[in-house]
PDB file of C-alpha atoms and ligand atoms in Angstrom:
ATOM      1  CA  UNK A 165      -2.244  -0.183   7.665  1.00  0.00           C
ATOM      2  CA  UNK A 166      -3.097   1.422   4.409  1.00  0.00           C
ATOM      3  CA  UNK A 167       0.570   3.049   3.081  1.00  0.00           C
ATOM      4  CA  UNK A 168       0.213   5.600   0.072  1.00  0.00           C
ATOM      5  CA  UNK A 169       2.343   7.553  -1.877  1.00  0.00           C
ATOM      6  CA  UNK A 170       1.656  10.716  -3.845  1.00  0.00           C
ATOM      7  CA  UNK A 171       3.184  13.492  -4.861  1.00  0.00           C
ATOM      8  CA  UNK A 172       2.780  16.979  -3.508  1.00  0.00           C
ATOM      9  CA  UNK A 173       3.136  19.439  -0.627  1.00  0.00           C
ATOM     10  CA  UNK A 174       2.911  17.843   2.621  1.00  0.00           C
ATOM     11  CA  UNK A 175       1.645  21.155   4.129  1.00  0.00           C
ATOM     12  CA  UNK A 176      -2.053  20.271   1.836  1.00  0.00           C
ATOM     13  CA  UNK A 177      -2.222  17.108   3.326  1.00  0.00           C
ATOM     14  CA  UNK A 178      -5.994  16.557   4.476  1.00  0.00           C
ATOM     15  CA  UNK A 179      -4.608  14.199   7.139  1.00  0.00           C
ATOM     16  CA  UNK A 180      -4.456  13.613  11.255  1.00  0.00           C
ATOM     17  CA  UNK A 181      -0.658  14.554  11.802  1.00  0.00           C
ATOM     18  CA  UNK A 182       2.192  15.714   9.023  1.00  0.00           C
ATOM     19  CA  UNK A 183       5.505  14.956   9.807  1.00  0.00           C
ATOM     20  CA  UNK A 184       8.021  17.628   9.626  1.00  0.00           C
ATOM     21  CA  UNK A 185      11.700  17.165   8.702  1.00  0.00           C
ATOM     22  CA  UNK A 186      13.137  19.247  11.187  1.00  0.00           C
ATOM     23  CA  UNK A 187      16.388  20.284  12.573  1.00  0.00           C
ATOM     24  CA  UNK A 188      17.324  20.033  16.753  1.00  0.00           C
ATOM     25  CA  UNK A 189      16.678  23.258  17.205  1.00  0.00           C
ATOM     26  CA  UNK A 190      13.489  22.959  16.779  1.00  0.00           C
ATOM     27  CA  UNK A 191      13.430  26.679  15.851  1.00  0.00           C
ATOM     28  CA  UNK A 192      12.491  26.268  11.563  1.00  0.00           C
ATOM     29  CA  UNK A 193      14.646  26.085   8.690  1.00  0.00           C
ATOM     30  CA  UNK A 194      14.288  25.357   5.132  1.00  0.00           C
ATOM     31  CA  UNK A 195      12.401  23.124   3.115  1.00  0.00           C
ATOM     32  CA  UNK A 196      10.133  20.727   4.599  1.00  0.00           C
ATOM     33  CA  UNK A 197      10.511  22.710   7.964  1.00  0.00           C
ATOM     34  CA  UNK A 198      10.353  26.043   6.420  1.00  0.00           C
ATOM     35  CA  UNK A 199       6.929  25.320   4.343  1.00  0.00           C
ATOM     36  CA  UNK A 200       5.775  23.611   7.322  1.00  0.00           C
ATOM     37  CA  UNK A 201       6.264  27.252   9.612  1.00  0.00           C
ATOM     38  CA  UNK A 202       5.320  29.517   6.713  1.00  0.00           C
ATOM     39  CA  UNK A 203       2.116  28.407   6.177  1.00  0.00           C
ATOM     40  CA  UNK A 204       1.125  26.960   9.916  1.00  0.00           C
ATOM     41  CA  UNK A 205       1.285  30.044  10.980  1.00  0.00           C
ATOM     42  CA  UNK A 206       3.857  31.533  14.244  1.00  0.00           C
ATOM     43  CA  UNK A 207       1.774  29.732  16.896  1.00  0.00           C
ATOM     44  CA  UNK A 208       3.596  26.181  15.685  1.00  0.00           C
ATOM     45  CA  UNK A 209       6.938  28.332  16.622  1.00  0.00           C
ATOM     46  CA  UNK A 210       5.620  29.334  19.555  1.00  0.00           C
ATOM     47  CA  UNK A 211       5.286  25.923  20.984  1.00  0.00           C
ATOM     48  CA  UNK A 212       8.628  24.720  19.638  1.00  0.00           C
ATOM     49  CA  UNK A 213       9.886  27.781  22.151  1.00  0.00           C
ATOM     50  CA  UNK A 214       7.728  26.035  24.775  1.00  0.00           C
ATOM     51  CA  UNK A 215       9.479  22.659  24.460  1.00  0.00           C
ATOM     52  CA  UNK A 216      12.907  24.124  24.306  1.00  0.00           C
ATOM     53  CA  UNK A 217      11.700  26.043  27.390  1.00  0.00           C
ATOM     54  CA  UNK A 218      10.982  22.430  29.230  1.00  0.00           C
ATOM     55  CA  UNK A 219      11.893  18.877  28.490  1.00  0.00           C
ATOM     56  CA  UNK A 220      13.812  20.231  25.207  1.00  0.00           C
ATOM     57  CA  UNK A 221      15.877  22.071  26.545  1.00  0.00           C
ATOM     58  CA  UNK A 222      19.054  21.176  25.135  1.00  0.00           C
ATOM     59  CA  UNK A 223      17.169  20.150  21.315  1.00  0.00           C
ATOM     60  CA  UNK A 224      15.114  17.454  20.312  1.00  0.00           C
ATOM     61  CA  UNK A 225      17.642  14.211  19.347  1.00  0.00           C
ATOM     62  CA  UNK A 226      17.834  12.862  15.733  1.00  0.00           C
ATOM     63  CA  UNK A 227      15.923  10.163  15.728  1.00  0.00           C
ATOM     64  CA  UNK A 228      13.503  11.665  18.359  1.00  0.00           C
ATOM     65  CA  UNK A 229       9.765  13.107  17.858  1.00  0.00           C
ATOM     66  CA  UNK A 230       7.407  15.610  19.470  1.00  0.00           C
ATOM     67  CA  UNK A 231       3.883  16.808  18.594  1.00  0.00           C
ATOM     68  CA  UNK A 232       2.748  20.657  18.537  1.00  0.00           C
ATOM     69  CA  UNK A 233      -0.136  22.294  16.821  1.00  0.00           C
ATOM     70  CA  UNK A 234      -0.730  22.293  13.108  1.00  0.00           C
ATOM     71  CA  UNK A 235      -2.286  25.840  13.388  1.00  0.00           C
ATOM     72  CA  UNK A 236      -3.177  26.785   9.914  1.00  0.00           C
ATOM     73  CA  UNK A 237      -2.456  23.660   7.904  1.00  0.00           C
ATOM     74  CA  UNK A 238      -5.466  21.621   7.557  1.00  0.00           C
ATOM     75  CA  UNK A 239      -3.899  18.586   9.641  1.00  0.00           C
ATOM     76  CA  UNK A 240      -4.690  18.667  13.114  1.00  0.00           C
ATOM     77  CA  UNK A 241      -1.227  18.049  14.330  1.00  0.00           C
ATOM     78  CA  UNK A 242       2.620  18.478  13.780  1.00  0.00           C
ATOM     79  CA  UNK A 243       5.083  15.878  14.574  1.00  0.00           C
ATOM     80  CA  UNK A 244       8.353  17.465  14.314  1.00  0.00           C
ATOM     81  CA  UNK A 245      11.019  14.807  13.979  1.00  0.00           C
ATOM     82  CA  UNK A 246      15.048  15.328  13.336  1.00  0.00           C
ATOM     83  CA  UNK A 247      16.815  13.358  10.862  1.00  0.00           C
ATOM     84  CA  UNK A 248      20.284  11.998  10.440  1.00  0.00           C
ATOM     85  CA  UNK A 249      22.625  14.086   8.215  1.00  0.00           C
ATOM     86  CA  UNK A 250      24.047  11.290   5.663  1.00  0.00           C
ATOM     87  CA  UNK A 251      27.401   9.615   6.428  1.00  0.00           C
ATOM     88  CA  UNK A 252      29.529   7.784   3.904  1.00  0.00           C
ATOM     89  CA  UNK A 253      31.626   6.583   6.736  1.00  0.00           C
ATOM     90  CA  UNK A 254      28.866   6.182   9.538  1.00  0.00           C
ATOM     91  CA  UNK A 255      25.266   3.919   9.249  1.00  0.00           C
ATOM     92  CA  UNK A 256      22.774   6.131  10.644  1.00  0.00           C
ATOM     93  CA  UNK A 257      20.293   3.817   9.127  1.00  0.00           C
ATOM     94  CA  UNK A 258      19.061   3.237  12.553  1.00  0.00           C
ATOM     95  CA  UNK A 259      18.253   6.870  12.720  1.00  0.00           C
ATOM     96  CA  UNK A 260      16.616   7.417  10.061  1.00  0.00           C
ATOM     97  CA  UNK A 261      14.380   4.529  10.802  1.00  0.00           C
ATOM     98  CA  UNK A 262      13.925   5.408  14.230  1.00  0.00           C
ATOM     99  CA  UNK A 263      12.467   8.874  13.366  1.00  0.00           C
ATOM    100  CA  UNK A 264       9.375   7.207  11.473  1.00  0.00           C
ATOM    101  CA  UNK A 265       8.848   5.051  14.413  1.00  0.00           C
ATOM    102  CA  UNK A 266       8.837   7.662  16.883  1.00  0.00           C
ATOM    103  CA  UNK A 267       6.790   9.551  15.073  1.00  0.00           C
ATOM    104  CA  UNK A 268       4.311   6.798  14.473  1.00  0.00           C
ATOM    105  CA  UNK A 269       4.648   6.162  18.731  1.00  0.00           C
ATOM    106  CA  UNK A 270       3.925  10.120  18.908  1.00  0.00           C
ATOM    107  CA  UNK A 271       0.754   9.433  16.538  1.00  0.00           C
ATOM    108  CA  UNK A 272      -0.498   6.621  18.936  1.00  0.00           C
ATOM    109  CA  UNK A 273      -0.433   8.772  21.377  1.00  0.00           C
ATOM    110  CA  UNK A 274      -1.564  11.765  20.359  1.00  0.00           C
ATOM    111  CA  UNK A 275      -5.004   9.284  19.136  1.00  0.00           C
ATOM    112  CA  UNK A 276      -3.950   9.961  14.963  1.00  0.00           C
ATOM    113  CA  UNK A 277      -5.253   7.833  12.541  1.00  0.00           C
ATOM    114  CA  UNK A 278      -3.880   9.252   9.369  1.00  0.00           C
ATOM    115  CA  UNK A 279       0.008  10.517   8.971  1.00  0.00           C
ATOM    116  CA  UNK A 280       1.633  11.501   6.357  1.00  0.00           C
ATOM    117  CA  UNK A 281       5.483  11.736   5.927  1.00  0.00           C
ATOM    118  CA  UNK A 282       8.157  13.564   3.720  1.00  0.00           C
ATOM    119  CA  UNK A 283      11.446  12.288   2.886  1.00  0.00           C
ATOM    120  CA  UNK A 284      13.172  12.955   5.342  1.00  0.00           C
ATOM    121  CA  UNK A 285      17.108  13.350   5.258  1.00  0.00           C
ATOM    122  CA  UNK A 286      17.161  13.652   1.708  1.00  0.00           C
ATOM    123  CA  UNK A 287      16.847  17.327   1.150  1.00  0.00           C
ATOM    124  CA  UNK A 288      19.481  19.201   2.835  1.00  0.00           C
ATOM    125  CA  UNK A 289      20.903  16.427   5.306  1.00  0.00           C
ATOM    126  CA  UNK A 290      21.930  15.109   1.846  1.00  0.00           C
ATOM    127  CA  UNK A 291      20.388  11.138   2.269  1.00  0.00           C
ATOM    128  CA  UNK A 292      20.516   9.342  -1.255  1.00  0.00           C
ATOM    129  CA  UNK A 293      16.782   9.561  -1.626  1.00  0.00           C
ATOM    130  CA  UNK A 294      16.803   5.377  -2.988  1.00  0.00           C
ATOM    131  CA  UNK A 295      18.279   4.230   0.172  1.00  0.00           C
ATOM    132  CA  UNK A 296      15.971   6.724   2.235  1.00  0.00           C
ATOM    133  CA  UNK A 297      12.965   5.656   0.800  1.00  0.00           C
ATOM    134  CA  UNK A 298      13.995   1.838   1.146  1.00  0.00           C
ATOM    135  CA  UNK A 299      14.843   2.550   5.138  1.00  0.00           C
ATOM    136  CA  UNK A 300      11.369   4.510   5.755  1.00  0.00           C
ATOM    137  CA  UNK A 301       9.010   2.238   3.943  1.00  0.00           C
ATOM    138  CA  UNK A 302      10.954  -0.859   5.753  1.00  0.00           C
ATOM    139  CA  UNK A 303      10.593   0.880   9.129  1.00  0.00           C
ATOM    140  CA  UNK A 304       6.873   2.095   8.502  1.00  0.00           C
ATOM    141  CA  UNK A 305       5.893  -1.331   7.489  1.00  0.00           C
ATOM    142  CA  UNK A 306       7.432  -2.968  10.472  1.00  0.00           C
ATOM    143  CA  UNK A 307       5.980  -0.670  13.173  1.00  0.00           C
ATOM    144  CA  UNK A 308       3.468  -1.797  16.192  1.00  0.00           C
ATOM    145  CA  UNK A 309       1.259   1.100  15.279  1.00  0.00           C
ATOM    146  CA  UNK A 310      -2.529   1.976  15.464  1.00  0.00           C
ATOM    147  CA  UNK A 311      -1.949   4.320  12.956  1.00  0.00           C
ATOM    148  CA  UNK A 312      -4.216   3.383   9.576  1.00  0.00           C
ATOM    149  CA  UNK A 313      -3.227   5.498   7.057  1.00  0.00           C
ATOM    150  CA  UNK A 314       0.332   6.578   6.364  1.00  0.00           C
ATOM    151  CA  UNK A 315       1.273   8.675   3.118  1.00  0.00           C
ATOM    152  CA  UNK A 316       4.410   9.406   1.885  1.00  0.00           C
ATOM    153  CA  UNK A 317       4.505  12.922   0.095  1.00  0.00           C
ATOM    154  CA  UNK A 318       6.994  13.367  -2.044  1.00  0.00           C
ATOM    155  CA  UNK A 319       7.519  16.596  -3.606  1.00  0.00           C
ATOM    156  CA  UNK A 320       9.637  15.955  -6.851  1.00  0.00           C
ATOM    157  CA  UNK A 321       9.432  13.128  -9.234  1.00  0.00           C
ATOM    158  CA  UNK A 322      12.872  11.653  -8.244  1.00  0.00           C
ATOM    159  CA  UNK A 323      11.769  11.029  -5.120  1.00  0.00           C
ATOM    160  CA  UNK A 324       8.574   9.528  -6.029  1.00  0.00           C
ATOM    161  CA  UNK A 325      10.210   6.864  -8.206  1.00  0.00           C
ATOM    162  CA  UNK A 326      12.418   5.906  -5.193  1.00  0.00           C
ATOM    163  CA  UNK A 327       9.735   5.080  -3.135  1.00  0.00           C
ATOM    164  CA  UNK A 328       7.527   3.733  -5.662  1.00  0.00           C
ATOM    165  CA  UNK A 329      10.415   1.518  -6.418  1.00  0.00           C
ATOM    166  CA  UNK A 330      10.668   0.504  -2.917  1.00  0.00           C
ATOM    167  CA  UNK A 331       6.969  -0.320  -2.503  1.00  0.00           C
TER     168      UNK A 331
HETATM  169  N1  APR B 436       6.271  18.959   0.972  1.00  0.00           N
HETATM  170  C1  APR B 436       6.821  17.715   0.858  1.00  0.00           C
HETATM  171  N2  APR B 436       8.143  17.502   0.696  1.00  0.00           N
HETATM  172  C2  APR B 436       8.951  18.598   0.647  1.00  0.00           C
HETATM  173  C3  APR B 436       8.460  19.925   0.774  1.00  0.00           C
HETATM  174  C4  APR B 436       7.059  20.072   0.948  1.00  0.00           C
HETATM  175  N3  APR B 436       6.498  21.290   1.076  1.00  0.00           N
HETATM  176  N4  APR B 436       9.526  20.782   0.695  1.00  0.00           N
HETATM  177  C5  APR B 436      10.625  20.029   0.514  1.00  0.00           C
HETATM  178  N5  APR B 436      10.286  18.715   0.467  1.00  0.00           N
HETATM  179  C6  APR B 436      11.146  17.541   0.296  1.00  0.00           C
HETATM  180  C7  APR B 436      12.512  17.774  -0.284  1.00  0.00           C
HETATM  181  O1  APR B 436      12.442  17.794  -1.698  1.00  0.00           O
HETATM  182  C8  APR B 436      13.242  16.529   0.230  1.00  0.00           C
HETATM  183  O2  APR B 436      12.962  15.430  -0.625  1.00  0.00           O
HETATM  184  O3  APR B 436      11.391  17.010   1.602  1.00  0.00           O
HETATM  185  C9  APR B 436      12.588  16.239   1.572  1.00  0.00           C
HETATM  186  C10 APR B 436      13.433  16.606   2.787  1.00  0.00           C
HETATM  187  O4  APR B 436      14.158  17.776   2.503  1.00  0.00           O
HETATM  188  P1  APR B 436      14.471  18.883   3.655  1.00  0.00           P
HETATM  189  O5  APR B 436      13.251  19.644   3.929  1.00  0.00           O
HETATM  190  O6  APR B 436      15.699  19.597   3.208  1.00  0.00           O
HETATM  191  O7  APR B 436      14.775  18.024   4.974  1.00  0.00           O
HETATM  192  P2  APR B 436      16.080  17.241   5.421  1.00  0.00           P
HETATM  193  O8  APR B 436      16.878  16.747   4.271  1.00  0.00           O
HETATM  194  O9  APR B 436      15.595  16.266   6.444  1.00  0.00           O
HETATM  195  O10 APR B 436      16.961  18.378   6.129  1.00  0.00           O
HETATM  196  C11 APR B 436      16.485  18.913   7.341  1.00  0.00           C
HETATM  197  O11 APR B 436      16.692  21.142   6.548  1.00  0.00           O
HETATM  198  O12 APR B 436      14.993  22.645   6.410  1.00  0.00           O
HETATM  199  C12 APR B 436      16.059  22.258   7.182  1.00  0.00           C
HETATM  200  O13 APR B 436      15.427  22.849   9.416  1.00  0.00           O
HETATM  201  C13 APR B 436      15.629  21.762   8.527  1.00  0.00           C
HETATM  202  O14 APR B 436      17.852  21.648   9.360  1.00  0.00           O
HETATM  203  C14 APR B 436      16.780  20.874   8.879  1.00  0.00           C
HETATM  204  C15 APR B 436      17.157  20.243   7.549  1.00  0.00           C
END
């Protein structure tokens, strides 16, 4: 597996499947999620509805994944995972780690050969992004995927030191 990091906006990402950082609901939000639905376009919404509709129905678990359309983004697909708000008194490490695994499982399935991820947790669910970066590139790395390409995007320069740190 080739793993790459760069800097930017995940929703440019000429890739297979992006990886959105995305909240139980399913139903959008800021950052990540809110780029993600702004420029995708309503018909990624539209199948969140569906999966709330169905086997969603009470919200996607942290930790959990699911694929819908990419729409208007050039990547073909969206995995939609939900990450762990940080704890000082709880390890959701396992969480965190278990999102980029599921969505690399999702990937498999869904025949993607190129993913890229964000940083997830550290925006708004507050995850120091150090200790993120070290959990995600740890998990990536140790995952029984098909997947050959995965890119972190990371859209400030504090983040992209993290990881680079980490790599
Ligand atoms: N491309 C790449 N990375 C981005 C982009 C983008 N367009 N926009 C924001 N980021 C970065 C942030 O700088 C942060 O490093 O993604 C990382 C994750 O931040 P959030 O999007 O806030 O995600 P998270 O911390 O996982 O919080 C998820 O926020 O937007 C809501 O609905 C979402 O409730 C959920 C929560």
């Amino acid at each position: 597996m080739e793993l790459t990091l760069i800097r930017g906006d995940i929703t440019e990402q000429q890739v297979d499947a992006i990886v959105n950082a995305a909240n139980s609901s399913l139903m959008g939000g800021g950052g990540v999620d809110g780029a993600i639905h702004r420029r995708g376009g309503p018909e990624i919404l539209q199948e969140c509805r569906r999966l709330r509709a169905g086997q969603y129905g009470g919200g996607l678990p942290t930790g959990r994944a699911v694929a819908t359309t990419a729409c208007r983004l050039p990547a073909r697909w969206v995995i939609h995972t939900v990450g762990p708000v940080y704890s000082r008194s709880e390890d959701r490490s396992e969480l965190l780690a278990s999102c980029h695994v599921e969505s690399l499982r999702v990937a498999d399935e869904l025949g993607a050969a190129s993913v890229a991820f964000p940083a997830i947790s550290t925006g708004l669910y507050g995850w120091p992004v150090d200790d993120a970066a070290r959990i995600a590139l740890d998990a990536v790395r140790a995952a029984d995927t098909s997947v050959r390409e995965v890119r972190f995007v990371l859209f400030d320069a504090a983040a992209y030191a993290a990881f680079e740190a980490c790599l």
